[in-house]
Amino acid sequence: VVVRRLPIYARALEHLAAASERVISSGRLGALVGVSADQIRKDLSYFGEFGRKGAGYRVDALAATIRGILGLDQERRLAVVGLGRLGRALAAYPGFVDRGFRVVALFDRDPAVVGQEIASLRVLPMESLGEVLAREGVTVGIVAVPAEQAQAVTDLLVASGVRALLNYAPITVATPPSVRVGDVDPVVALQSLAYYLKAGEPSEQAS
Amino acid sequence: VVVRRLPIYARALEHLAAASERVISSGRLGALVGVSADQIRKDLSYFGEFGRKGAGYRVDALAATIRGILGLDQERRLAVVGLGRLGRALAAYPGFVDRGFRVVALFDRDPAVVGQEIASLRVLPMESLGEVLAREGVTVGIVAVPAEQAQAVTDLLVASGVRALLNYAPITVATPPSVRVGDVDPVVALQSLAYYLKAGEPSEQAS
DNA sequence: GTCTGTGAAAACATTCACAGCG
DNA sequence: CGCTGTGAATGTTTTCACAGAC
């Protein structure tokens, strides 16, 4: 749970550092990321003591510490599978590289797409996936294929040694417990939001 | 919390319906979505009694019930702001419409992008946002602009009456509590996954 | 026998409240 | 004073376990 908040703290700290802020209190950081000051202090204390009482946290030191906790000191190498519109957008996304990730391989099963150059990488055929992932040291996969192919692609990535993957396909993929999956179907996100839209529009008022 | 799982159940149920399954037990559904059978029964019992003891749940009836709970019986109209690579991919995403959402307006601040046609919608200038959202009955916004513009775009959407938004920008946006935000920065998702990658590779073994 | 619905127990996460450092 | 670190209290979510419907 804490681990899902740390990247958000890190992101805010990087913005603060870019704005030349040197020190921040749990209260101000909390306001920035929408979390209580208590929460931030608890989260951080779970990993050690980083603050100065009476002053706050040093922005750059804390950012570095969080990156360390998350293992972002080491660059992670990504493969994107499926180069439809979404896959292309991800492959070319400039926001990965300065935050610890680098896309190093692209795969698609469509022969018309294989061979294209996207973000200065050539799209490779699925058959080469295992070999290329091993050679390039890819540890994280991004699944951006249609639902029907998502499980097969996942199995292939898992078999090739990927240990975490981000799944954009609208389906829950099965993996062994040693492989972590992040689900990011935009429709699922929207549908949970939709629940809150109901309040305040139907005939019935809240009591 | 439950509300974040319901869309996943709904998604699985739709796949089951497409495969002509008529009835499903909490156990099988749980296996499909990676959740315990207990959990599913608790989640559903929170909203009423939908199952038949000894048999399970009727797939189509349960799917309809969940759609009702989430308010997906009514189609929600979306606006996409920012038509870079990601915005274009989202604007043209075919997966929205059969799951309760329809993109009805596109906005960008770049005059070179305004006027382009994407997914048979014309990109409109930011200035027209308030008026168009009101006219089109848009209740949900998708923010797909760079971090620097995300807060300003959010404010504009909120001022125009949007009640929920999905934020792809790498920044935490502030909104009044009446507006729900879903955060979907891919890098944040990857960074939490990265934490688990550390296990099993550094020098130290777990004890 | 299979599978739901649900209280009771356990685990987990958040908030409170305060001692203590700078 | 302001702000951190943390035990204790509270609240929430998950799991357990079992009674009852089919």
CSV table of C-alpha atoms (C1' of nucleotides) in Angstrom, one decimal:
chain,number,residue,atom,x,y,z
A,1,VAL,CA,0.0,0.0,0.0
A,2,VAL,CA,2.8,2.4,1.0
A,3,VAL,CA,4.6,1.2,-2.1
A,4,ARG,CA,1.8,2.6,-4.3
A,5,ARG,CA,2.2,6.0,-2.7
A,6,LEU,CA,5.9,6.3,-2.8
A,7,PRO,CA,6.1,7.0,-6.5
A,8,ILE,CA,3.7,9.8,-6.0
A,9,TYR,CA,5.8,11.3,-3.3
A,10,ALA,CA,8.9,10.9,-5.5
A,11,ARG,CA,7.1,12.6,-8.4
A,12,ALA,CA,6.1,15.6,-6.2
A,13,LEU,CA,9.7,15.8,-4.8
A,14,GLU,CA,11.1,16.0,-8.3
A,15,HIS,CA,8.8,18.8,-9.1
A,16,LEU,CA,9.9,20.6,-5.9
A,17,ALA,CA,13.5,20.1,-6.7
A,18,ALA,CA,12.9,21.5,-10.2
A,19,ALA,CA,11.4,24.5,-8.5
A,20,SER,CA,14.5,24.8,-6.4
A,21,GLU,CA,12.8,24.0,-3.1
A,22,ARG,CA,15.3,22.6,-0.7
A,23,VAL,CA,13.2,21.5,2.3
A,24,ILE,CA,9.6,20.4,2.7
A,25,SER,CA,7.4,19.5,5.7
A,26,SER,CA,5.1,16.5,5.7
A,27,GLY,CA,2.2,18.9,5.8
A,28,ARG,CA,3.1,20.8,2.6
A,29,LEU,CA,4.1,17.6,0.8
A,30,GLY,CA,0.8,16.1,1.9
A,31,ALA,CA,-1.2,19.0,0.6
A,32,LEU,CA,0.6,18.6,-2.7
A,33,VAL,CA,-0.2,14.9,-3.2
A,34,GLY,CA,-3.5,14.8,-1.4
A,35,VAL,CA,-2.5,12.7,1.6
A,36,SER,CA,-2.5,13.6,5.3
A,37,ALA,CA,0.7,14.8,7.0
A,38,ASP,CA,0.5,11.8,9.4
A,39,GLN,CA,0.3,9.4,6.6
A,40,ILE,CA,3.4,10.7,5.0
A,41,ARG,CA,5.4,10.6,8.2
A,42,LYS,CA,4.2,7.0,8.9
A,43,ASP,CA,5.0,5.9,5.4
A,44,LEU,CA,8.5,7.3,5.6
A,45,SER,CA,9.2,6.1,9.1
A,46,TYR,CA,8.5,2.6,7.9
A,47,PHE,CA,11.8,2.7,6.1
A,48,GLY,CA,13.8,4.8,8.5
A,49,GLU,CA,14.2,8.4,9.8
A,50,PHE,CA,14.9,10.9,7.1
A,51,GLY,CA,13.6,14.2,8.5
A,52,ARG,CA,14.9,16.9,10.7
A,53,LYS,CA,12.7,17.8,13.6
A,54,GLY,CA,11.5,21.3,13.5
A,55,ALA,CA,12.5,21.8,9.9
A,56,GLY,CA,11.2,19.1,7.5
A,57,TYR,CA,12.7,16.8,4.9
A,58,ARG,CA,15.5,17.7,2.5
A,59,VAL,CA,13.9,17.5,-0.9
A,60,ASP,CA,16.8,16.1,-2.9
A,61,ALA,CA,17.8,13.6,-0.2
A,62,LEU,CA,14.3,12.3,0.3
A,63,ALA,CA,13.8,11.9,-3.4
A,64,ALA,CA,17.0,9.9,-3.6
A,65,THR,CA,16.0,7.8,-0.7
A,66,ILE,CA,12.6,7.0,-2.1
A,67,ARG,CA,14.2,6.1,-5.5
A,68,GLY,CA,16.5,3.8,-3.5
A,69,ILE,CA,13.6,2.1,-1.7
A,70,LEU,CA,11.8,1.5,-5.0
A,71,GLY,CA,14.9,0.3,-6.7
A,72,LEU,CA,14.9,3.1,-9.2
A,73,ASP,CA,18.6,3.7,-8.8
A,74,GLN,CA,18.9,0.9,-11.3
A,75,GLU,CA,17.4,1.6,-14.8
A,76,ARG,CA,14.8,-1.0,-15.7
A,77,ARG,CA,14.5,-2.1,-19.3
A,78,LEU,CA,11.1,-2.4,-20.9
A,79,ALA,CA,9.6,-4.2,-23.8
A,80,VAL,CA,6.3,-3.1,-25.4
A,81,VAL,CA,4.2,-5.8,-27.1
A,82,GLY,CA,1.5,-4.6,-29.4
A,83,LEU,CA,2.1,-1.5,-31.5
A,84,GLY,CA,-1.4,-0.3,-32.1
A,85,ARG,CA,-2.2,3.3,-31.3
A,86,LEU,CA,-1.6,2.8,-27.6
A,87,GLY,CA,1.6,0.8,-28.0
A,88,ARG,CA,3.0,3.4,-30.3
A,89,ALA,CA,2.1,6.2,-27.8
A,90,LEU,CA,3.8,4.3,-25.0
A,91,ALA,CA,6.9,3.3,-27.1
A,92,ALA,CA,7.5,7.0,-27.9
A,93,TYR,CA,6.6,8.4,-24.5
A,94,PRO,CA,9.4,10.6,-23.4
A,95,GLY,CA,8.5,10.4,-19.7
A,96,PHE,CA,10.0,7.0,-19.1
A,97,VAL,CA,13.7,7.6,-19.4
A,98,ASP,CA,14.2,10.3,-16.8
A,99,ARG,CA,12.2,8.3,-14.3
A,100,GLY,CA,14.0,5.0,-14.3
A,101,PHE,CA,12.7,3.2,-17.3
A,102,ARG,CA,13.9,2.7,-20.9
A,103,VAL,CA,12.0,1.0,-23.7
A,104,VAL,CA,14.5,-1.2,-25.5
A,105,ALA,CA,12.4,-3.6,-27.6
A,106,LEU,CA,9.1,-3.6,-29.5
A,107,PHE,CA,7.1,-6.6,-30.7
A,108,ASP,CA,4.0,-7.1,-32.8
A,109,ARG,CA,2.6,-10.1,-34.5
A,110,ASP,CA,1.3,-8.2,-37.6
A,111,PRO,CA,3.8,-8.6,-40.4
A,112,ALA,CA,2.9,-5.2,-41.7
A,113,VAL,CA,4.0,-3.6,-38.5
A,114,VAL,CA,7.1,-5.7,-37.9
A,115,GLY,CA,10.1,-3.9,-39.4
A,116,GLN,CA,8.6,-0.4,-38.9
A,117,GLU,CA,10.7,2.0,-36.9
A,118,ILE,CA,9.1,3.6,-33.9
A,119,ALA,CA,10.9,5.9,-31.6
A,120,SER,CA,14.2,4.8,-33.2
A,121,LEU,CA,13.5,1.1,-32.5
A,122,ARG,CA,12.6,-1.5,-35.0
A,123,VAL,CA,9.5,-3.5,-34.4
A,124,LEU,CA,10.4,-7.2,-34.1
A,125,PRO,CA,8.4,-10.3,-34.7
A,126,MET,CA,6.9,-12.2,-31.8
A,127,GLU,CA,9.1,-15.2,-32.5
A,128,SER,CA,12.2,-13.4,-31.5
A,129,LEU,CA,10.7,-12.2,-28.2
A,130,GLY,CA,12.4,-14.7,-25.9
A,131,GLU,CA,15.8,-14.4,-27.4
A,132,VAL,CA,15.7,-10.6,-27.5
A,133,LEU,CA,14.4,-10.1,-24.0
A,134,ALA,CA,17.2,-12.3,-22.6
A,135,ARG,CA,19.9,-10.5,-24.7
A,136,GLU,CA,18.6,-7.0,-23.8
A,137,GLY,CA,18.0,-7.8,-20.1
A,138,VAL,CA,14.4,-6.8,-20.1
A,139,THR,CA,12.7,-7.2,-16.8
A,140,VAL,CA,9.4,-5.4,-17.3
A,141,GLY,CA,6.9,-5.9,-20.1
A,142,ILE,CA,4.0,-3.7,-21.3
A,143,VAL,CA,1.1,-5.5,-22.8
A,144,ALA,CA,-0.8,-3.3,-25.3
A,145,VAL,CA,-2.5,-5.9,-27.4
A,146,PRO,CA,-6.2,-6.7,-27.8
A,147,ALA,CA,-7.9,-8.8,-25.0
A,148,GLU,CA,-7.9,-12.0,-27.1
A,149,GLN,CA,-4.1,-12.0,-27.3
A,150,ALA,CA,-3.3,-10.6,-23.9
A,151,GLN,CA,-3.1,-13.9,-22.0
A,152,ALA,CA,-0.9,-15.5,-24.7
A,153,VAL,CA,1.4,-12.5,-24.7
A,154,THR,CA,1.6,-12.5,-21.0
A,155,ASP,CA,2.5,-16.2,-20.9
A,156,LEU,CA,5.3,-15.5,-23.5
A,157,LEU,CA,6.7,-12.6,-21.5
A,158,VAL,CA,6.6,-14.7,-18.3
A,159,ALA,CA,8.3,-17.6,-19.9
A,160,SER,CA,11.0,-15.2,-21.1
A,161,GLY,CA,11.8,-14.1,-17.6
A,162,VAL,CA,9.9,-10.9,-17.3
A,163,ARG,CA,9.1,-10.3,-13.6
A,164,ALA,CA,6.6,-7.5,-13.8
A,165,LEU,CA,4.2,-6.3,-16.3
A,166,LEU,CA,1.8,-3.5,-17.1
A,167,ASN,CA,-1.4,-4.6,-18.7
A,168,TYR,CA,-3.4,-2.3,-20.8
A,169,ALA,CA,-5.6,-5.0,-22.2
A,170,PRO,CA,-9.2,-5.2,-20.9
A,171,ILE,CA,-8.8,-8.5,-19.3
A,172,THR,CA,-7.4,-9.9,-16.1
A,173,VAL,CA,-4.3,-11.9,-17.0
A,174,ALA,CA,-3.2,-14.9,-15.0
A,175,THR,CA,0.5,-15.1,-13.9
A,176,PRO,CA,2.5,-17.0,-11.4
A,177,PRO,CA,2.7,-15.2,-8.1
A,178,SER,CA,6.3,-14.3,-8.7
A,179,VAL,CA,5.2,-12.0,-11.5
A,180,ARG,CA,3.7,-8.7,-10.5
A,181,VAL,CA,0.9,-7.2,-12.7
A,182,GLY,CA,-0.2,-3.7,-12.9
A,183,ASP,CA,-3.6,-3.2,-14.5
A,184,VAL,CA,-4.3,0.0,-16.3
A,185,ASP,CA,-7.4,-0.6,-18.4
A,186,PRO,CA,-8.7,3.0,-18.9
A,187,VAL,CA,-12.3,1.8,-19.0
A,188,VAL,CA,-12.0,0.1,-15.6
A,189,ALA,CA,-10.7,3.4,-14.2
A,190,LEU,CA,-13.5,5.3,-15.7
A,191,GLN,CA,-16.1,2.8,-14.6
A,192,SER,CA,-15.1,3.2,-10.9
A,193,LEU,CA,-15.3,7.0,-11.3
A,194,ALA,CA,-18.8,6.6,-12.8
A,195,TYR,CA,-20.1,5.2,-9.5
A,196,TYR,CA,-19.5,8.6,-7.9
A,197,LEU,CA,-21.2,10.4,-10.8
A,198,LYS,CA,-24.5,8.9,-9.8
A,199,ALA,CA,-24.6,10.9,-6.6
A,200,GLY,CA,-26.5,14.1,-7.1
A,201,GLU,CA,-28.2,13.4,-10.4
A,202,PRO,CA,-31.0,10.8,-9.8
A,203,SER,CA,-34.4,11.6,-8.4
A,204,GLU,CA,-33.5,10.4,-4.9
A,205,GLN,CA,-31.6,12.7,-2.5
A,206,ALA,CA,-29.2,11.4,0.1
A,207,SER,CA,-30.7,11.2,3.6
B,1,VAL,CA,-12.7,-0.1,-2.4
B,2,VAL,CA,-15.4,-2.4,-3.6
B,3,VAL,CA,-16.2,0.1,-6.3
B,4,ARG,CA,-12.7,-0.4,-7.7
B,5,ARG,CA,-13.3,-4.1,-8.1
B,6,LEU,CA,-16.8,-4.1,-9.5
B,7,PRO,CA,-15.7,-3.0,-13.0
B,8,ILE,CA,-13.3,-5.9,-13.1
B,9,TYR,CA,-16.1,-8.3,-12.2
B,10,ALA,CA,-18.2,-6.7,-14.8
B,11,ARG,CA,-15.5,-7.1,-17.4
B,12,ALA,CA,-15.0,-10.8,-16.6
B,13,LEU,CA,-18.8,-11.4,-16.7
B,14,GLU,CA,-19.0,-9.8,-20.1
B,15,HIS,CA,-16.3,-12.2,-21.3
B,16,LEU,CA,-18.2,-15.1,-19.8
B,17,ALA,CA,-21.4,-14.0,-21.5
B,18,ALA,CA,-19.6,-13.7,-24.8
B,19,ALA,CA,-18.4,-17.3,-24.2
B,20,SER,CA,-22.1,-18.3,-23.6
B,21,GLU,CA,-21.6,-19.1,-20.0
B,22,ARG,CA,-24.9,-18.8,-18.1
B,23,VAL,CA,-24.0,-19.3,-14.5
B,24,ILE,CA,-20.9,-18.8,-12.4
B,25,SER,CA,-19.9,-19.5,-8.9
B,26,SER,CA,-18.0,-17.0,-6.7
B,27,GLY,CA,-15.1,-19.4,-6.7
B,28,ARG,CA,-14.7,-19.5,-10.5
B,29,LEU,CA,-15.3,-15.8,-10.9
B,30,GLY,CA,-12.7,-15.2,-8.2
B,31,ALA,CA,-10.1,-17.4,-9.9
B,32,LEU,CA,-10.8,-15.4,-13.1
B,33,VAL,CA,-10.2,-12.0,-11.6
B,34,GLY,CA,-7.6,-12.9,-9.0
B,35,VAL,CA,-9.8,-12.4,-5.9
B,36,SER,CA,-11.0,-14.8,-3.2
B,37,ALA,CA,-14.4,-16.3,-3.4
B,38,ASP,CA,-15.2,-14.8,0.0
B,39,GLN,CA,-14.3,-11.4,-1.2
B,40,ILE,CA,-16.6,-11.6,-4.2
B,41,ARG,CA,-19.5,-12.7,-2.1
B,42,LYS,CA,-19.0,-10.0,0.5
B,43,ASP,CA,-18.6,-7.3,-2.2
B,44,LEU,CA,-21.9,-8.4,-3.9
B,45,SER,CA,-23.8,-8.9,-0.6
B,46,TYR,CA,-23.0,-5.3,0.2
B,47,PHE,CA,-25.5,-4.3,-2.6
B,48,GLY,CA,-28.1,-7.1,-2.2
B,49,GLU,CA,-28.6,-10.8,-2.8
B,50,PHE,CA,-28.0,-11.8,-6.4
B,51,GLY,CA,-27.0,-15.5,-6.3
B,52,ARG,CA,-28.8,-18.8,-6.1
B,53,LYS,CA,-27.5,-21.0,-3.3
B,54,GLY,CA,-26.1,-24.2,-4.5
B,55,ALA,CA,-25.9,-22.9,-8.0
B,56,GLY,CA,-24.1,-19.6,-8.4
B,57,TYR,CA,-24.8,-16.3,-10.1
B,58,ARG,CA,-26.6,-15.8,-13.4
B,59,VAL,CA,-23.9,-14.2,-15.6
B,60,ASP,CA,-26.1,-11.8,-17.6
B,61,ALA,CA,-28.2,-10.8,-14.6
B,62,LEU,CA,-25.2,-10.1,-12.5
B,63,ALA,CA,-23.5,-8.2,-15.2
B,64,ALA,CA,-26.6,-6.0,-15.6
B,65,THR,CA,-26.8,-5.5,-11.8
B,66,ILE,CA,-23.2,-4.4,-11.5
B,67,ARG,CA,-23.7,-2.0,-14.4
B,68,GLY,CA,-26.6,-0.6,-12.6
B,69,ILE,CA,-24.7,-0.2,-9.4
B,70,LEU,CA,-21.9,1.6,-11.2
B,71,GLY,CA,-24.4,3.8,-13.1
B,72,LEU,CA,-23.3,2.4,-16.5
B,73,ASP,CA,-26.8,2.0,-17.7
B,74,GLN,CA,-26.5,5.6,-18.7
B,75,GLU,CA,-23.9,6.4,-21.3
B,76,ARG,CA,-21.3,8.9,-20.0
B,77,ARG,CA,-19.9,11.5,-22.4
B,78,LEU,CA,-16.2,12.2,-22.4
B,79,ALA,CA,-13.9,15.0,-23.5
B,80,VAL,CA,-10.3,14.4,-24.2
B,81,VAL,CA,-8.0,17.4,-23.7
B,82,GLY,CA,-4.5,17.2,-25.2
B,83,LEU,CA,-4.1,15.3,-28.5
B,84,GLY,CA,-0.5,14.3,-28.4
B,85,ARG,CA,0.2,10.6,-29.1
B,86,LEU,CA,-1.6,9.5,-26.0
B,87,GLY,CA,-4.6,11.7,-26.4
B,88,ARG,CA,-5.0,10.5,-30.0
B,89,ALA,CA,-4.8,6.9,-28.9
B,90,LEU,CA,-7.5,7.5,-26.3
B,91,ALA,CA,-9.7,9.5,-28.7
B,92,ALA,CA,-9.6,6.7,-31.2
B,93,TYR,CA,-9.9,3.8,-28.6
B,94,PRO,CA,-12.7,1.6,-29.7
B,95,GLY,CA,-13.1,0.0,-26.3
B,96,PHE,CA,-15.1,2.9,-24.8
B,97,VAL,CA,-18.3,2.8,-26.5
B,98,ASP,CA,-19.5,-0.7,-25.7
B,99,ARG,CA,-18.6,-0.2,-22.1
B,100,GLY,CA,-20.6,2.9,-21.3
B,101,PHE,CA,-18.5,5.8,-22.5
B,102,ARG,CA,-18.4,7.9,-25.6
B,103,VAL,CA,-15.8,10.5,-26.6
B,104,VAL,CA,-17.7,13.5,-27.9
B,105,ALA,CA,-15.2,16.3,-27.8
B,106,LEU,CA,-11.5,16.9,-28.3
B,107,PHE,CA,-9.5,20.0,-27.3
B,108,ASP,CA,-5.9,21.1,-27.8
B,109,ARG,CA,-4.2,24.4,-27.3
B,110,ASP,CA,-1.9,24.0,-30.3
B,111,PRO,CA,-3.3,25.9,-33.3
B,112,ALA,CA,-1.7,23.3,-35.6
B,113,VAL,CA,-3.7,20.5,-34.0
B,114,VAL,CA,-7.0,22.4,-33.7
B,115,GLY,CA,-9.1,21.7,-36.7
B,116,GLN,CA,-7.6,18.2,-37.3
B,117,GLU,CA,-10.0,15.4,-37.5
B,118,ILE,CA,-9.4,12.5,-35.2
B,119,ALA,CA,-11.7,9.5,-34.9
B,120,SER,CA,-14.3,11.6,-36.9
B,121,LEU,CA,-14.2,14.4,-34.4
B,122,ARG,CA,-12.8,17.8,-35.1
B,123,VAL,CA,-10.2,19.1,-32.5
B,124,LEU,CA,-11.5,22.3,-30.9
B,125,PRO,CA,-9.6,25.2,-29.3
B,126,MET,CA,-9.4,25.5,-25.6
B,127,GLU,CA,-11.4,28.6,-25.6
B,128,SER,CA,-14.5,26.8,-26.7
B,129,LEU,CA,-14.2,24.1,-23.9
B,130,GLY,CA,-16.7,25.5,-21.5
B,131,GLU,CA,-19.4,26.1,-24.0
B,132,VAL,CA,-19.0,22.8,-25.8
B,133,LEU,CA,-18.9,20.7,-22.6
B,134,ALA,CA,-22.2,22.3,-21.5
B,135,ARG,CA,-23.8,21.8,-24.9
B,136,GLU,CA,-22.6,18.2,-25.3
B,137,GLY,CA,-23.4,17.2,-21.7
B,138,VAL,CA,-19.9,16.0,-20.9
B,139,THR,CA,-19.5,14.8,-17.4
B,140,VAL,CA,-16.0,13.2,-17.5
B,141,GLY,CA,-12.8,14.6,-18.8
B,142,ILE,CA,-9.6,12.9,-19.8
B,143,VAL,CA,-6.4,15.0,-19.2
B,144,ALA,CA,-3.7,14.0,-21.6
B,145,VAL,CA,-1.5,17.1,-21.6
B,146,PRO,CA,2.0,17.6,-20.3
B,147,ALA,CA,2.5,18.1,-16.5
B,148,GLU,CA,2.9,21.9,-16.8
B,149,GLN,CA,-0.6,22.3,-18.3
B,150,ALA,CA,-2.4,19.7,-16.3
B,151,GLN,CA,-3.5,21.8,-13.4
B,152,ALA,CA,-4.8,24.6,-15.6
B,153,VAL,CA,-6.7,22.1,-17.8
B,154,THR,CA,-8.1,20.5,-14.7
B,155,ASP,CA,-9.3,23.8,-13.4
B,156,LEU,CA,-10.9,24.6,-16.7
B,157,LEU,CA,-12.7,21.2,-16.8
B,158,VAL,CA,-13.9,21.6,-13.2
B,159,ALA,CA,-15.1,25.1,-13.9
B,160,SER,CA,-17.0,23.7,-16.9
B,161,GLY,CA,-18.9,21.2,-14.7
B,162,VAL,CA,-17.0,18.0,-15.2
B,163,ARG,CA,-17.5,15.8,-12.2
B,164,ALA,CA,-14.9,13.1,-12.7
B,165,LEU,CA,-11.6,13.0,-14.6
B,166,LEU,CA,-8.9,10.6,-15.6
B,167,ASN,CA,-5.5,12.2,-15.4
B,168,TYR,CA,-2.6,10.8,-17.5
B,169,ALA,CA,-0.3,13.7,-16.6
B,170,PRO,CA,2.6,13.0,-14.3
B,171,ILE,CA,1.4,15.3,-11.5
B,172,THR,CA,-1.1,15.2,-8.7
B,173,VAL,CA,-3.9,17.6,-9.7
B,174,ALA,CA,-5.9,19.5,-7.0
B,175,THR,CA,-9.7,19.5,-7.4
B,176,PRO,CA,-12.6,20.3,-5.1
B,177,PRO,CA,-13.8,17.2,-3.2
B,178,SER,CA,-16.9,16.9,-5.3
B,179,VAL,CA,-14.7,16.1,-8.3
B,180,ARG,CA,-13.3,12.6,-8.5
B,181,VAL,CA,-9.9,12.0,-10.1
B,182,GLY,CA,-8.4,8.8,-11.4
B,183,ASP,CA,-4.7,8.8,-11.7
B,184,VAL,CA,-3.1,6.7,-14.4
B,185,ASP,CA,0.5,7.9,-14.8
B,186,PRO,CA,2.1,4.8,-16.4
B,187,VAL,CA,5.4,5.7,-14.7
B,188,VAL,CA,3.9,5.6,-11.3
B,189,ALA,CA,2.4,2.2,-12.0
B,190,LEU,CA,5.8,1.0,-13.2
B,191,GLN,CA,7.6,2.4,-10.2
B,192,SER,CA,5.4,0.5,-7.7
B,193,LEU,CA,6.1,-2.6,-9.7
B,194,ALA,CA,9.8,-1.9,-9.6
B,195,TYR,CA,9.8,-2.3,-5.8
B,196,TYR,CA,9.0,-5.9,-6.2
B,197,LEU,CA,11.7,-6.4,-8.8
B,198,LYS,CA,14.3,-5.7,-6.2
B,199,ALA,CA,13.5,-9.0,-4.3
B,200,GLY,CA,15.6,-11.8,-5.6
B,201,GLU,CA,18.4,-9.9,-7.4
B,202,PRO,CA,20.6,-8.0,-4.9
B,203,SER,CA,23.4,-9.6,-2.9
B,204,GLU,CA,21.3,-10.1,0.2
B,205,GLN,CA,18.9,-13.1,0.5
B,206,ALA,CA,15.7,-13.0,2.4
B,207,SER,CA,16.0,-14.5,5.8
C,1,DG,C1',-23.0,-32.1,-2.1
C,2,DT,C1',-22.5,-27.3,-3.9
C,3,DC,C1',-22.6,-22.7,-3.3
C,4,DT,C1',-24.5,-18.3,-1.2
C,5,DG,C1',-24.9,-14.8,2.6
C,6,DT,C1',-23.2,-13.2,6.8
C,7,DG,C1',-21.8,-12.5,11.6
C,8,DA,C1',-17.5,-12.9,14.2
C,9,DA,C1',-12.4,-12.8,14.1
C,10,DA,C1',-8.2,-11.4,12.3
C,11,DA,C1',-5.3,-8.5,9.7
C,12,DC,C1',-4.3,-4.2,8.0
C,13,DA,C1',-4.3,0.9,7.4
C,14,DT,C1',-5.3,5.5,9.0
C,15,DT,C1',-5.8,8.9,12.4
C,16,DC,C1',-4.8,10.7,17.0
C,17,DA,C1',-2.0,12.6,20.3
C,18,DC,C1',2.1,13.6,22.3
C,19,DA,C1',7.1,13.3,23.6
C,20,DG,C1',11.2,15.2,22.1
C,21,DC,C1',14.6,17.4,18.8
C,22,DG,C1',16.2,21.7,16.5
D,1,DC,C1',7.4,27.3,18.3
D,2,DG,C1',7.4,24.0,14.2
D,3,DC,C1',7.8,19.7,12.8
D,4,DT,C1',9.3,14.7,13.1
D,5,DG,C1',8.7,9.9,14.8
D,6,DT,C1',5.8,6.7,17.1
D,7,DG,C1',2.8,4.1,20.3
D,8,DA,C1',-2.0,3.7,21.2
D,9,DA,C1',-6.8,4.1,19.4
D,10,DT,C1',-9.8,3.8,15.8
D,11,DG,C1',-11.6,2.5,11.5
D,12,DT,C1',-11.6,-0.3,7.5
D,13,DT,C1',-10.9,-4.5,4.7
D,14,DT,C1',-10.1,-9.3,4.4
D,15,DT,C1',-10.5,-13.9,5.9
D,16,DC,C1',-12.8,-17.5,8.5
D,17,DA,C1',-16.4,-20.4,9.5
D,18,DC,C1',-20.9,-21.9,9.3
D,19,DA,C1',-26.0,-21.9,8.8
D,20,DG,C1',-29.3,-22.4,5.3
D,21,DA,C1',-31.1,-22.7,0.3
D,22,DC,C1',-31.2,-25.7,-3.7
